[in-house]
XYZ file of C-alpha atoms in Angstrom:
537
model
C -14.265 -15.768 -13.694
C -12.792 -15.530 -10.835
C -13.630 -19.090 -10.018
C -12.552 -19.714 -13.574
C -8.960 -18.450 -13.612
C -8.524 -19.428 -9.394
C -9.208 -23.110 -10.178
C -7.628 -23.343 -12.830
C -4.473 -21.885 -11.154
C -5.451 -24.750 -8.022
C -5.408 -27.738 -10.513
C -2.769 -26.888 -13.171
C -0.158 -24.157 -11.089
C -0.053 -24.257 -7.276
C 2.123 -24.013 -5.680
C 3.799 -21.613 -7.732
C 3.719 -18.055 -7.825
C 1.431 -17.830 -11.175
C -0.827 -19.824 -14.056
C 0.942 -20.270 -17.628
C -2.821 -20.686 -19.234
C -2.383 -21.649 -22.280
C 0.349 -24.338 -21.302
C -1.477 -25.566 -18.142
C 0.818 -25.309 -15.707
C 2.516 -22.979 -13.815
C 5.677 -20.908 -13.272
C 7.672 -18.447 -10.717
C 7.765 -15.307 -10.818
C 7.823 -12.644 -8.180
C 9.554 -14.647 -6.356
C 8.348 -18.424 -5.440
C 5.635 -17.061 -2.569
C 2.270 -18.907 -4.042
C 1.709 -15.718 -5.338
C -1.714 -15.844 -6.874
C -3.170 -17.327 -3.754
C -1.527 -14.653 -1.456
C -2.891 -11.806 -4.147
C -6.315 -13.858 -4.535
C -6.816 -14.495 -0.812
C -8.742 -11.086 -0.014
C -11.179 -11.361 -2.920
C -11.876 -14.828 -1.820
C -13.879 -12.774 1.242
C -14.877 -10.337 -0.915
C -16.947 -12.933 -3.183
C -18.194 -14.346 0.758
C -16.617 -17.666 0.625
C -15.366 -18.023 3.854
C -14.613 -21.516 3.823
C -11.550 -21.584 1.172
C -10.534 -18.484 2.899
C -10.105 -20.382 5.948
C -8.849 -23.182 4.127
C -6.139 -20.960 1.870
C -4.795 -19.309 5.230
C -4.377 -22.506 6.537
C -2.379 -23.285 3.609
C -0.058 -20.511 3.192
C 0.853 -20.783 7.098
C 2.001 -24.314 6.254
C 4.150 -23.626 3.031
C 5.085 -20.526 2.185
C 8.925 -19.526 3.213
C 10.672 -16.297 2.873
C 13.977 -17.676 4.136
C 14.720 -18.396 0.336
C 17.802 -17.824 -1.894
C 15.762 -15.706 -4.126
C 15.908 -12.301 -5.351
C 12.974 -11.000 -4.857
C 11.253 -6.989 -6.641
C 11.153 -5.171 -3.634
C 8.298 -3.181 -5.230
C 6.081 -5.828 -6.186
C 6.529 -8.367 -3.046
C 5.812 -5.154 -0.929
C 2.155 -4.428 -2.966
C 1.669 -8.063 -3.389
C 2.801 -10.360 -0.638
C 3.415 -7.999 2.443
C -0.441 -5.867 1.212
C -2.073 -8.899 0.677
C -0.970 -11.129 4.405
C -1.758 -7.819 5.694
C -5.222 -7.395 4.322
C -5.473 -11.239 4.660
C -4.865 -10.546 8.572
C -7.346 -8.412 9.428
C -10.231 -9.783 7.356
C -9.787 -12.929 9.080
C -12.434 -12.674 12.242
C -14.644 -11.972 9.767
C -13.438 -15.019 8.034
C -14.258 -17.051 10.501
C -11.112 -17.605 11.166
C -10.167 -18.549 15.424
C -7.815 -15.405 15.578
C -5.492 -16.048 18.566
C -5.686 -13.767 21.849
C -4.250 -9.957 21.113
C -5.644 -10.006 17.491
C -5.374 -7.766 15.530
C -2.301 -7.119 17.317
C -1.259 -10.287 16.521
C -1.358 -12.594 14.563
C -0.081 -16.011 11.580
C -0.473 -13.569 8.761
C 0.736 -10.688 10.595
C 3.369 -12.075 11.145
C 4.204 -13.558 7.948
C 3.541 -10.297 6.942
C 6.511 -8.863 9.368
C 8.656 -11.188 8.343
C 8.243 -10.422 4.504
C 8.716 -6.675 4.811
C 12.168 -7.619 6.816
C 13.596 -8.954 4.140
C 13.078 -6.220 2.017
C 14.018 -3.428 4.690
C 18.012 -4.107 3.968
C 17.609 -2.125 0.567
C 16.363 0.796 2.262
C 20.502 1.551 4.203
C 21.422 3.379 0.861
C 22.838 7.080 1.928
C 19.716 8.230 0.630
C 17.166 6.367 2.291
C 15.648 5.516 -0.815
C 15.542 1.723 -1.793
C 17.069 -0.154 -4.461
C 15.000 -1.999 -6.124
C 15.865 -5.793 -5.525
C 16.742 -7.215 -2.739
C 18.058 -11.483 -1.741
C 15.397 -12.813 0.775
C 18.311 -14.340 2.354
C 21.814 -12.742 2.157
C 20.247 -8.697 1.616
C 20.860 -6.675 -1.310
C 23.852 -8.096 -4.034
C 26.743 -6.955 -4.501
C 26.936 -5.313 -7.678
C 23.175 -4.228 -7.249
C 21.586 -1.582 -9.627
C 21.581 1.760 -7.586
C 19.126 3.018 -10.409
C 15.153 2.600 -9.274
C 12.223 4.001 -10.698
C 10.156 6.408 -8.754
C 7.261 4.777 -7.890
C 9.486 1.705 -6.258
C 10.468 4.141 -3.604
C 6.968 6.042 -2.988
C 5.197 2.857 -2.860
C 5.809 1.726 0.754
C 3.406 4.208 3.348
C 0.553 1.535 3.627
C 1.893 -1.296 4.127
C 4.288 -0.292 6.589
C 2.474 2.457 8.757
C -0.005 -0.501 9.167
C 2.334 -2.934 9.998
C 4.123 -0.550 12.343
C 0.652 0.051 13.599
C 0.058 -3.058 14.547
C 3.426 -5.055 15.735
C 4.938 -1.685 17.662
C 7.943 -1.103 15.536
C 8.064 1.529 14.126
C 11.323 1.057 11.597
C 8.544 0.152 8.963
C 6.878 3.462 8.833
C 10.248 5.302 9.405
C 12.092 3.785 5.993
C 8.672 4.802 4.554
C 8.505 7.938 5.666
C 12.312 8.851 4.149
C 11.741 7.322 1.063
C 9.152 9.610 0.712
C 10.957 12.858 1.663
C 14.030 12.123 -0.008
C 11.846 11.309 -3.077
C 10.118 14.757 -2.486
C 13.208 16.919 -1.671
C 14.540 15.200 -5.258
C 11.703 17.249 -7.508
C 12.340 19.622 -9.646
C 11.931 23.830 -9.510
C 8.507 23.652 -11.935
C 7.714 20.446 -9.279
C 8.173 17.579 -10.542
C 9.858 14.462 -10.902
C 11.364 11.999 -13.143
C 11.059 8.297 -13.847
C 14.304 6.496 -12.178
C 16.531 8.095 -10.121
C 20.012 6.640 -8.574
C 19.876 5.767 -4.600
C 23.197 6.036 -3.680
C 23.353 9.667 -5.273
C 19.993 11.047 -5.393
C 20.828 12.147 -9.088
C 18.222 11.408 -11.748
C 18.702 8.351 -14.344
C 15.528 8.956 -16.379
C 14.066 12.956 -16.054
C 10.910 11.473 -18.292
C 7.275 13.355 -15.891
C 4.381 12.074 -15.899
C 1.636 10.235 -14.248
C 2.677 6.858 -15.287
C 4.388 3.506 -15.372
C 7.700 4.520 -13.077
C 5.897 6.972 -11.286
C 2.010 6.181 -10.675
C 1.628 4.686 -7.257
C 4.176 7.447 -6.058
C 1.331 9.443 -6.423
C -1.184 7.679 -4.789
C 0.993 6.653 -2.049
C 0.841 10.160 -1.226
C -3.215 9.852 -1.176
C -3.987 7.452 0.737
C -1.203 7.399 3.134
C -2.985 10.669 4.192
C -5.493 9.586 4.385
C -5.045 6.311 5.687
C -2.496 8.388 8.467
C -5.253 11.587 8.764
C -1.696 13.988 7.037
C -1.726 16.627 6.037
C 1.663 16.619 5.300
C 1.188 13.665 2.529
C -2.065 15.813 1.127
C -0.142 19.201 0.861
C 2.857 17.264 -0.935
C 0.141 15.709 -3.465
C -2.184 19.070 -4.266
C 1.563 20.891 -5.051
C 2.367 17.540 -7.567
C -0.902 18.155 -8.403
C -0.945 21.690 -9.752
C 2.708 21.195 -11.471
C 1.136 18.145 -13.335
C -2.123 20.109 -14.479
C 0.889 23.547 -15.167
C 3.005 20.904 -17.175
C 0.880 17.471 -18.203
C -2.416 17.394 -18.747
C -3.401 18.753 -22.306
C -7.390 18.653 -23.330
C -8.085 16.366 -20.269
C -4.898 13.803 -21.377
C -1.833 13.817 -19.307
C 1.468 13.621 -21.614
C 5.017 12.779 -20.330
C 7.660 16.612 -19.911
C 10.557 16.657 -19.707
C 10.605 17.306 -15.526
C 13.308 20.635 -15.491
C 11.231 21.915 -18.715
C 8.272 20.685 -18.674
C 8.537 20.506 -22.595
C 6.856 17.196 -24.608
C 8.533 14.683 -24.075
C 6.284 11.351 -25.196
C 2.518 12.206 -25.833
C 1.306 8.719 -25.431
C -1.152 7.459 -22.964
C -0.269 4.378 -21.016
C -3.201 1.920 -19.854
C -1.417 2.170 -15.999
C -2.257 5.714 -15.944
C -5.841 4.869 -16.606
C -5.822 4.270 -12.009
C -5.479 8.891 -12.419
C -9.182 9.095 -12.590
C -10.201 7.869 -9.005
C -7.084 9.420 -7.820
C -8.781 12.666 -8.432
C -12.351 11.446 -6.870
C -10.514 10.638 -3.870
C -9.647 14.028 -3.275
C -12.493 14.878 -4.640
C -11.657 17.055 -8.137
C -14.906 14.896 -9.865
C -14.968 16.843 -12.543
C -11.646 16.846 -14.007
C -11.850 12.814 -12.841
C -14.728 12.012 -15.514
C -13.537 13.952 -18.303
C -10.325 11.825 -17.659
C -12.036 9.108 -17.495
C -14.274 8.929 -20.356
C -11.260 9.568 -23.124
C -9.473 6.608 -21.871
C -13.123 4.930 -22.025
C -12.587 5.977 -25.942
C -9.196 3.962 -25.908
C -10.836 0.801 -24.798
C -13.879 1.115 -27.174
C -11.822 1.445 -30.275
C -9.614 -1.936 -28.777
C -11.714 -4.008 -26.829
C -9.361 -3.651 -23.508
C -6.362 -1.029 -22.959
C -2.822 -0.679 -25.005
C 0.433 -0.430 -22.644
C 1.205 2.579 -25.114
C -1.281 4.344 -26.951
C 0.151 7.366 -29.069
C -2.314 10.155 -28.658
C -2.081 12.294 -31.468
C -2.405 9.703 -34.098
C -4.813 7.987 -32.490
C -3.520 4.088 -32.555
C -1.198 2.355 -30.924
C 2.666 2.635 -30.447
C 4.884 -0.094 -32.149
C 5.490 -3.235 -29.553
C 3.321 -1.408 -26.634
C -0.141 -3.001 -28.005
C -0.638 -5.674 -25.467
C -3.413 -5.466 -22.150
C -2.848 -7.856 -19.188
C -5.726 -7.260 -18.415
C -5.038 -4.471 -16.335
C -7.258 -2.940 -13.458
C -6.374 0.269 -13.322
C -9.914 1.818 -15.942
C -12.152 -0.790 -13.604
C -10.257 1.000 -10.600
C -11.401 4.283 -11.585
C -14.838 3.101 -12.781
C -15.342 1.626 -9.176
C -14.515 4.746 -7.214
C -16.120 6.830 -9.680
C -19.029 5.246 -9.316
C -19.194 5.082 -5.693
C -18.750 9.189 -5.918
C -21.497 9.997 -8.582
C -23.895 6.210 -10.161
C -23.222 7.386 -12.967
C -24.478 4.231 -14.963
C -21.510 5.011 -18.160
C -19.426 3.719 -15.359
C -21.301 0.529 -15.179
C -21.574 0.049 -19.170
C -18.071 0.534 -19.162
C -18.048 -2.661 -15.962
C -20.145 -4.234 -18.571
C -17.351 -3.688 -21.996
C -15.250 -4.772 -19.923
C -16.380 -8.493 -18.681
C -18.104 -9.101 -22.223
C -14.729 -8.410 -23.757
C -12.445 -10.329 -21.176
C -14.519 -13.462 -21.909
C -14.344 -13.366 -25.574
C -10.920 -12.846 -26.113
C -9.432 -13.747 -23.423
C -10.955 -16.694 -22.019
C -9.270 -20.180 -22.590
C -9.669 -23.736 -21.220
C -7.057 -22.660 -18.074
C -8.082 -19.509 -17.132
C -7.775 -16.149 -18.861
C -4.549 -15.174 -20.229
C -2.690 -11.913 -21.787
C -3.802 -10.250 -25.151
C -0.145 -9.998 -26.336
C -1.928 -7.725 -29.349
C -4.809 -5.821 -28.819
C -5.099 -5.403 -32.687
C -5.741 -9.131 -33.473
C -6.769 -10.743 -30.418
C -3.415 -12.827 -30.473
C -2.483 -13.923 -26.682
C 0.029 -14.829 -24.275
C 0.923 -17.363 -21.698
C 0.523 -15.335 -18.735
C -2.063 -15.175 -16.336
C -1.143 -12.249 -13.529
C -1.404 -12.544 -10.292
C -3.702 -8.894 -9.881
C -6.203 -10.756 -12.605
C -7.405 -11.869 -9.152
C -6.467 -9.274 -7.176
C -6.881 -6.171 -8.344
C -9.743 -6.420 -12.202
C -12.317 -9.411 -11.057
C -11.950 -7.727 -7.109
C -12.670 -3.671 -8.541
C -15.544 -5.469 -11.372
C -17.122 -7.022 -9.002
C -17.484 -4.523 -6.366
C -18.456 -2.133 -8.721
C -21.018 -3.954 -9.757
C -22.309 -5.310 -5.790
C -22.688 -1.813 -4.165
C -23.616 -3.572 -0.984
C -20.921 -5.415 -0.469
C -19.318 -5.061 3.721
C -15.796 -2.900 1.329
C -18.557 -0.203 0.764
C -20.047 -0.277 4.483
C -20.874 3.502 5.115
C -19.900 3.633 9.323
C -23.750 1.937 9.898
C -22.595 -1.226 10.937
C -19.158 -2.171 12.911
C -16.973 -4.398 15.101
C -16.181 -3.258 18.942
C -12.972 -5.539 19.288
C -11.742 -5.512 23.063
C -7.359 -6.084 22.609
C -4.990 -5.528 25.040
C -4.632 -1.977 24.699
C -8.539 -1.633 25.124
C -11.830 -1.601 23.101
C -11.052 -0.463 19.461
C -13.620 -0.509 15.973
C -13.221 -2.352 13.239
C -15.019 -3.001 10.147
C -16.719 0.234 9.745
C -15.683 1.139 6.453
C -13.809 3.406 4.676
C -11.545 0.604 3.502
C -8.308 1.914 1.647
C -7.195 0.099 -1.145
C -2.891 -0.769 -1.749
C -2.170 -0.500 -5.395
C -2.717 -4.177 -5.880
C -6.356 -3.541 -4.105
C -5.935 -4.943 -0.856
C -8.035 -3.502 1.410
C -6.951 -2.182 4.724
C -8.971 -1.426 7.327
C -7.992 2.528 8.528
C -9.470 2.041 11.908
C -7.135 -0.668 12.368
C -4.603 1.347 12.887
C -6.093 2.489 16.267
C -5.933 -0.684 17.552
C -2.649 -1.363 19.299
C -1.293 1.693 19.057
C -1.190 2.571 23.038
C 1.522 0.162 23.414
C 4.161 3.414 22.409
C 1.846 5.720 23.645
C 1.459 4.298 26.914
C 4.381 3.533 27.302
C 5.911 7.028 26.738
C 3.392 8.643 29.081
C 4.866 5.449 31.842
C 8.462 6.508 30.905
C 6.845 10.243 31.801
C 5.529 9.540 35.403
C 9.407 7.893 36.001
C 11.188 10.725 35.275
C 8.577 13.046 37.020
C 8.847 10.255 40.228
C 12.445 9.929 40.660
C 13.106 13.689 39.407
C 10.508 14.704 42.728
C 12.048 11.751 44.677
C 15.451 13.114 43.574
C 14.882 16.842 44.475
C 13.210 16.386 47.657
C 16.349 14.442 48.388
C 18.120 17.600 48.019
C 16.438 19.743 49.846
C 16.729 17.822 52.781
C 20.583 17.042 52.404
C 21.714 19.627 50.603
C 23.174 16.802 48.276
C 23.714 15.964 45.007
C 22.546 12.513 44.131
C 24.116 9.995 42.069
C 21.715 10.714 39.228
C 18.416 9.354 38.946
C 16.988 5.674 37.677
C 16.641 5.981 33.634
C 13.347 3.995 32.071
C 14.789 1.822 28.572
C 15.474 3.058 25.719
C 12.338 2.951 22.957
C 13.342 1.717 19.658
C 15.770 2.674 17.479
C 17.348 4.615 20.380
C 20.258 4.174 22.202
C 20.289 3.820 26.418
C 21.656 6.759 28.167
C 20.423 9.876 29.008
C 21.129 12.166 26.823
C 19.501 9.771 23.841
C 16.439 9.690 26.568
C 16.269 13.747 26.141
C 16.903 14.004 22.484
C 14.018 11.339 22.362
C 11.712 13.214 24.286
C 12.249 15.970 22.588
C 11.088 14.139 19.475
C 9.076 12.754 20.862
C 5.864 13.550 18.512
C 2.801 15.657 19.509
C -0.220 13.657 20.138
C -2.971 13.860 17.805
C -6.129 14.870 17.841
C -8.838 11.054 18.265
C -9.041 9.886 15.127
C -12.591 9.789 13.501
C -12.597 6.049 13.124
C -11.129 5.621 17.274
C -13.067 5.205 20.132
C -11.612 7.769 23.223
C -10.633 5.142 25.856
C -10.161 5.733 30.054
C -5.933 7.854 29.551
C -3.427 5.586 31.623
C -2.989 7.959 33.912
C -6.086 7.385 35.340
C -5.921 3.597 35.005
C -3.131 4.053 37.139
C -4.864 5.624 39.988
C -7.863 2.824 40.359
C -4.883 0.474 40.441
C -3.345 2.438 43.439
C -0.230 4.185 43.479
C 1.495 2.105 42.117
C 4.569 3.950 42.511
C 4.907 4.805 46.633
C 8.437 5.026 47.430
C 8.880 2.384 50.069
C 11.058 3.749 52.018
């Protein structure tokens, strides 16, 4: 299935973003990035095709340019382009790519991911810190751009942006992602729910429907995955509080409805296909029983239609007008993969089998796989979304491949020497972004010592000059002109006052994470290297 779609894209659509399978040609959809190639890159490695992975890495370096006059979705560019490039960067060595010195803290794909992410940063320059939904890659936010953004478009950055900050040492990405998350958290209603769309200039809710589906979905997903990736208890506590409100107000008989965010009254008794990620997310927080019951509800819809319609009226048990299509979405298959890893229940393999058979029978055409326009009569639409290769086929493959390296339980790993010490990679525990691009959580600890050691150097130098000044005062009974100040850290102003403030704000050093190895303290290295801060006088 993968190669039928992938080869069709290469033969008929590259370098356009996506394949049009009914007319056997291509079109740009999300910004003219050769998007399907970026989205499919890590799937190639999961399928074991290292030679094509290596070839595509070269093609992307030679052909993709982000300095273009294109209006791009901030959300989609992040999850598909930034996420796809970061994942491929971290998997490059495993794929046999000759990585440069300093990898994974440097590399061409990392630089591409950083360049793409920097093009998105102007969107975050709002009074609330919540981003616009669209940005022009050449000129920034267009004058007159709508300030209304969906909740998911605000809260779906922490996985990619925190990874980028950790690898590059530039905190700006993680900082803006965290601010956006917190502004949403602070905007929740008194009953603990968030709406669907918000004005990023005023912070006022524009669409007040609350649920777990379209427009909201990946905000909840990234609270959980961000908590796991960053070992951040606060993010997990935020999700668990949301989860309580979601159960109290939106869950009915293991279905999840849409309700008014301030009152909790039902506004739409519908299931949306995008909601099918929820059982997988429940499994990540250990709520297996509820996850399986909800999954089985969703599976009944698949059996009814041979796919999940975009909207399904729960009381009527049928599709909603103009929402009868199935664009080969991955969410139910994604949940099946997570739950099968957790339970081994063969029912989940049956869903995988049904999905393969349905997609092959209904959607397969000469040039790839076509979106199903209407599940009632199986009419097709002339589009193959890039997520079909990034997510749908990947999750199906991983469901049926228990020995895949993605499922590593920590029994094998690679030790990598970086400029900041030794780090461990490839031990498993991969965190999939919402486009199914796997991020190795251990990689976030490979390049972090740069900032921590800078702080330790500054501390040592402050201590030294403080002692020197005090000794001078004691000996001469005079006040010195003041100590030398080390350079300001990124984001601070180089002044004594700002250094004092920055020092006060320095986060407490975390305990050694589970997926990192303790290294020799920097002060010990200094001692071994000699007394480098001796007073020459």
